[in-house]
PDB file of C-alpha atoms in Angstrom:
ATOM      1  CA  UNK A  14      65.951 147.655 115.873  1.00 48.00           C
ATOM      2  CA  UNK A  15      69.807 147.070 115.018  1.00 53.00           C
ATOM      3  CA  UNK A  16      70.980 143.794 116.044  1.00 49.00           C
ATOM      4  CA  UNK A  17      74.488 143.671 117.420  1.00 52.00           C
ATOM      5  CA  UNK A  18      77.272 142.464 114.410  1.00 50.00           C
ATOM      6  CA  UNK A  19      78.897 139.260 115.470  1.00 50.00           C
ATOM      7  CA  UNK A  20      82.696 139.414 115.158  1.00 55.00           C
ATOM      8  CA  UNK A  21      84.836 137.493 112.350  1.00 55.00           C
ATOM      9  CA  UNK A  22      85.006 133.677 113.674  1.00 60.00           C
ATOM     10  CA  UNK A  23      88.080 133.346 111.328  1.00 68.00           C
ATOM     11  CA  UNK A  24      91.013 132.696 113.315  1.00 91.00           C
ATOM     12  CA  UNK A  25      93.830 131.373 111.441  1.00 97.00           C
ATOM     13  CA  UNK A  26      93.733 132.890 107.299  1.00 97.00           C
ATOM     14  CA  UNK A  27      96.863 132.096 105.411  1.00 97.00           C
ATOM     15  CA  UNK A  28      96.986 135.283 102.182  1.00 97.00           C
ATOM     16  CA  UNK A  29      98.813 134.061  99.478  1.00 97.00           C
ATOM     17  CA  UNK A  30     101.182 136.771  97.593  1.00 96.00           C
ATOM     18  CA  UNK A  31     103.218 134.325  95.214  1.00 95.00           C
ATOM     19  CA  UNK A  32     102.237 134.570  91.641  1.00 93.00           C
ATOM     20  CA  UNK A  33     100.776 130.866  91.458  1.00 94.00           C
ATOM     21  CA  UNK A  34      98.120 128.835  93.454  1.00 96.00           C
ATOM     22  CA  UNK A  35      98.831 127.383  97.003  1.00 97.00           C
ATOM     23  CA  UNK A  36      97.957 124.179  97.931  1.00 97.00           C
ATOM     24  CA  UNK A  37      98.035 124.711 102.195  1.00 98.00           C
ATOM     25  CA  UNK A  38      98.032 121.900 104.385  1.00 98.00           C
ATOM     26  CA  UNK A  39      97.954 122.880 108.271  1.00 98.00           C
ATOM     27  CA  UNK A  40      98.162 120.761 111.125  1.00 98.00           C
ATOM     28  CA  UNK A  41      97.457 121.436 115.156  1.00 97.00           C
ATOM     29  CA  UNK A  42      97.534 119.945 118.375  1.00 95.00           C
ATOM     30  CA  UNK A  43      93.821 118.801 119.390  1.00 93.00           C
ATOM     31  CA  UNK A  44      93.021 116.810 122.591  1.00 92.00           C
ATOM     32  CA  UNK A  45      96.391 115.355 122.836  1.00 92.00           C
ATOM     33  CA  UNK A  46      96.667 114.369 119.064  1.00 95.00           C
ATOM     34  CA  UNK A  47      98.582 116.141 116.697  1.00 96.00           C
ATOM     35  CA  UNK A  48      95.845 116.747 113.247  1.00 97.00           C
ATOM     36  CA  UNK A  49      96.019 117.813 109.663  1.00 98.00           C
ATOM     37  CA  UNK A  50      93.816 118.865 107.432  1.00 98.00           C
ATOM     38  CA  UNK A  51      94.122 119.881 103.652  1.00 97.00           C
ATOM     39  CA  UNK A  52      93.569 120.985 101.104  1.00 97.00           C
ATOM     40  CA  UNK A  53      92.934 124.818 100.743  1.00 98.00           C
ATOM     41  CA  UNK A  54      93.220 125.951  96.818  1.00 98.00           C
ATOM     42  CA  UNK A  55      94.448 129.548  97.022  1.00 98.00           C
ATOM     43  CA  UNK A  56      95.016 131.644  94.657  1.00 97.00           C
ATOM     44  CA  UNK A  57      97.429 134.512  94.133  1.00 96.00           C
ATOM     45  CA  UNK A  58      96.355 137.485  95.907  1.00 96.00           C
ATOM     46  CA  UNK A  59      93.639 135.776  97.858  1.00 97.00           C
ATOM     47  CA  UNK A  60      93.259 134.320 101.114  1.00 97.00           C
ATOM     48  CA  UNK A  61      91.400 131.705 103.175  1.00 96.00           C
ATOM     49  CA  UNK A  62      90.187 131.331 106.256  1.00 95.00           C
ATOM     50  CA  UNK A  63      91.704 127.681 107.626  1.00 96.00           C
ATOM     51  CA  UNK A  64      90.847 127.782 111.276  1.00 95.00           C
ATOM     52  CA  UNK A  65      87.365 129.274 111.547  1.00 93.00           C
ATOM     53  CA  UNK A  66      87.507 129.198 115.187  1.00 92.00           C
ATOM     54  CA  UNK A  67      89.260 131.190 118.127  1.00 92.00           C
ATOM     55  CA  UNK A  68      92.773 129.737 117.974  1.00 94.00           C
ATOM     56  CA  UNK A  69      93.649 127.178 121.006  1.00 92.00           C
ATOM     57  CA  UNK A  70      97.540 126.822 120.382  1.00 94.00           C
ATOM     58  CA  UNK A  71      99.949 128.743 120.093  1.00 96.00           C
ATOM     59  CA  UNK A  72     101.594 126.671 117.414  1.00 97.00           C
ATOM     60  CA  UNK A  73     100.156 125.882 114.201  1.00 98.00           C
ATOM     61  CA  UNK A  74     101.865 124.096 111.588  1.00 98.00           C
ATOM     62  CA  UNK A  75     101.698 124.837 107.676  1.00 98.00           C
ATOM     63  CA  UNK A  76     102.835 122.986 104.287  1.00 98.00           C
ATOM     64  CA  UNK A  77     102.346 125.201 100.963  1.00 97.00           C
ATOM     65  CA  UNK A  78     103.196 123.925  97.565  1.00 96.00           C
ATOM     66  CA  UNK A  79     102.535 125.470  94.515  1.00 94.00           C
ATOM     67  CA  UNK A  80     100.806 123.411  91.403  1.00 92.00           C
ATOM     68  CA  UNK A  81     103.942 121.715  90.792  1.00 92.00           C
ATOM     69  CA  UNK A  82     104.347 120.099  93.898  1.00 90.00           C
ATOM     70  CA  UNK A  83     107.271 122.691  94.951  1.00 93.00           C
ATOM     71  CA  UNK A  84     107.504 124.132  98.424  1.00 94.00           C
ATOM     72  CA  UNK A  85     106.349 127.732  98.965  1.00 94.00           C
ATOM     73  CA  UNK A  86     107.412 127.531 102.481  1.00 93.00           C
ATOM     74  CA  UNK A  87     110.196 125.505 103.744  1.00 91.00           C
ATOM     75  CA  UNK A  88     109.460 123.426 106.535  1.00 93.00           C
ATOM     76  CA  UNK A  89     111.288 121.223 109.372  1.00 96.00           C
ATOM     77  CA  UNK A  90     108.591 119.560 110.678  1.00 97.00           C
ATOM     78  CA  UNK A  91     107.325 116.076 109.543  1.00 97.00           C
ATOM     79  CA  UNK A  92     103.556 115.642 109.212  1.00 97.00           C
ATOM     80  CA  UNK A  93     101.125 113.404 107.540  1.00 98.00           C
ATOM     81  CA  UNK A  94      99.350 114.741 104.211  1.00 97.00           C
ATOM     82  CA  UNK A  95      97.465 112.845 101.442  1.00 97.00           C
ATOM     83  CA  UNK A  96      96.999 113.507  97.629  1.00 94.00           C
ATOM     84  CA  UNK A  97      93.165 114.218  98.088  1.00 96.00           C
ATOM     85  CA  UNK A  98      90.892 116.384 100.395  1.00 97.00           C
ATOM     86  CA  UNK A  99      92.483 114.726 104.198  1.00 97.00           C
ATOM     87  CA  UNK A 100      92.042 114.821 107.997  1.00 97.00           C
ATOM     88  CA  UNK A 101      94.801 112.765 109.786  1.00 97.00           C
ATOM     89  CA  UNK A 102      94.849 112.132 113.428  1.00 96.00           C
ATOM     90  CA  UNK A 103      98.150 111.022 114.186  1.00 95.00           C
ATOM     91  CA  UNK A 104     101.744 112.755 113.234  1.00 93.00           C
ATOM     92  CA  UNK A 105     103.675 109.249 113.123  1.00 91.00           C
ATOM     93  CA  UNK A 106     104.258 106.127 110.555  1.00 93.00           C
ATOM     94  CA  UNK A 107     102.648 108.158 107.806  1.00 95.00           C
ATOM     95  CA  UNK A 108     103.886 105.333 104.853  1.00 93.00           C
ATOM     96  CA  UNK A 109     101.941 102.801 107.262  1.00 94.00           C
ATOM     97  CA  UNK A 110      98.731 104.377 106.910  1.00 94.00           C
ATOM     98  CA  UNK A 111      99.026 105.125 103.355  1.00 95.00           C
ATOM     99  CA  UNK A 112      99.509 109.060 103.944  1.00 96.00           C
ATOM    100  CA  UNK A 113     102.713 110.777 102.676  1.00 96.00           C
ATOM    101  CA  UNK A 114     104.807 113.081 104.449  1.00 95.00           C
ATOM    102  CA  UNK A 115     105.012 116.387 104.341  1.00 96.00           C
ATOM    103  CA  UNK A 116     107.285 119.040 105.430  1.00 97.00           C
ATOM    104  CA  UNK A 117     105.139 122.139 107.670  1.00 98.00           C
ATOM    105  CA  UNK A 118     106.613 125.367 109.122  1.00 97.00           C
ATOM    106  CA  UNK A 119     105.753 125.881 112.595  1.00 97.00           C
ATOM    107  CA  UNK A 120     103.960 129.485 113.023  1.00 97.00           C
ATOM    108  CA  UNK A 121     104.066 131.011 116.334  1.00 97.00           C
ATOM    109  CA  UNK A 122     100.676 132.807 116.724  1.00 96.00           C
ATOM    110  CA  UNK A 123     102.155 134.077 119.992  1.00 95.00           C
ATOM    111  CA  UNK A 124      99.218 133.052 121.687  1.00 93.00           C
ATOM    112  CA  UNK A 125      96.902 135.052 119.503  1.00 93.00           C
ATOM    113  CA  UNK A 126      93.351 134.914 119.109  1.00 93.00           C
ATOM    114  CA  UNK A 127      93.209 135.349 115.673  1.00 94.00           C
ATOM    115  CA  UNK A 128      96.772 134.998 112.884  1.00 96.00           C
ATOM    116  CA  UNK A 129      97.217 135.977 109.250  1.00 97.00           C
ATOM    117  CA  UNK A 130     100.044 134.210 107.353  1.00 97.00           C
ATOM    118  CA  UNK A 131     100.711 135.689 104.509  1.00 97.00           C
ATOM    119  CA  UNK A 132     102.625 133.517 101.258  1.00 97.00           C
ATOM    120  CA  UNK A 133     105.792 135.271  99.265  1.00 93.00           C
ATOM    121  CA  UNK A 134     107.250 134.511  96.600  1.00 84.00           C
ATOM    122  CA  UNK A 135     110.703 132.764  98.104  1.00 69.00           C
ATOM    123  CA  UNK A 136     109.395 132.259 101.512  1.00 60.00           C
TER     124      UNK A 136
END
């Protein structure tokens, strides 16, 4: 007897097509609270699965630098990040908390179940 195959629970996978790793950060709105969460190691021509769950917002929010600290992506939109492994509940007086800022690109999902960003060289 054939059990029935359960769909992909990845929701949110950022592919990354520069020529150099990606360090992604992403942040979301949870109960209320603005959140990040990083750090994803990607490699060129891979991806990763960052939300593993049916997406809830609309809006998700991304920060990409490559192994020298430069942007991949260039963002507008002030977040919390840390040097190590993070989650940060909170999108305000980063410096306070000992977090640093970072700058994150919002990414419409346009209400979408399930999003693949995908990382270019001069994005």
């Amino acid at each position: 007897m054939l059990a029935p195959v359960a769909p992909a629970l990845a929701a949110f996978t950022v592919c990354n097509q520069t020529s150099d790793i990606a360090n992604v950060a992403i942040g979301e709105q949870i109960e209320g609270e603005m959140r990040t969460e990083g750090w994803w190691a990607i490699a060129a021509n891979r991806c990763a699965d960052v939300i593993k769950v049916k997406l809830t917002n609309r809006y998700i929010y991304v920060h990409a630098v490559d192994v020298q600290g430069r942007p991949v992506l260039k963002g507008s939109v002030t977040l919390c990040v840390d040097t190590k492994k993070f989650q940060i509940i909170g999108k305000d007086t980063c410096w306070q908390r000992n977090h640093l800022r970072g700058l994150f690109t919002e990414v419409d999902t346009q209400s979408s179940d399930n999003w693949t960003l995908f990382l270019k060289d001069g994005s």
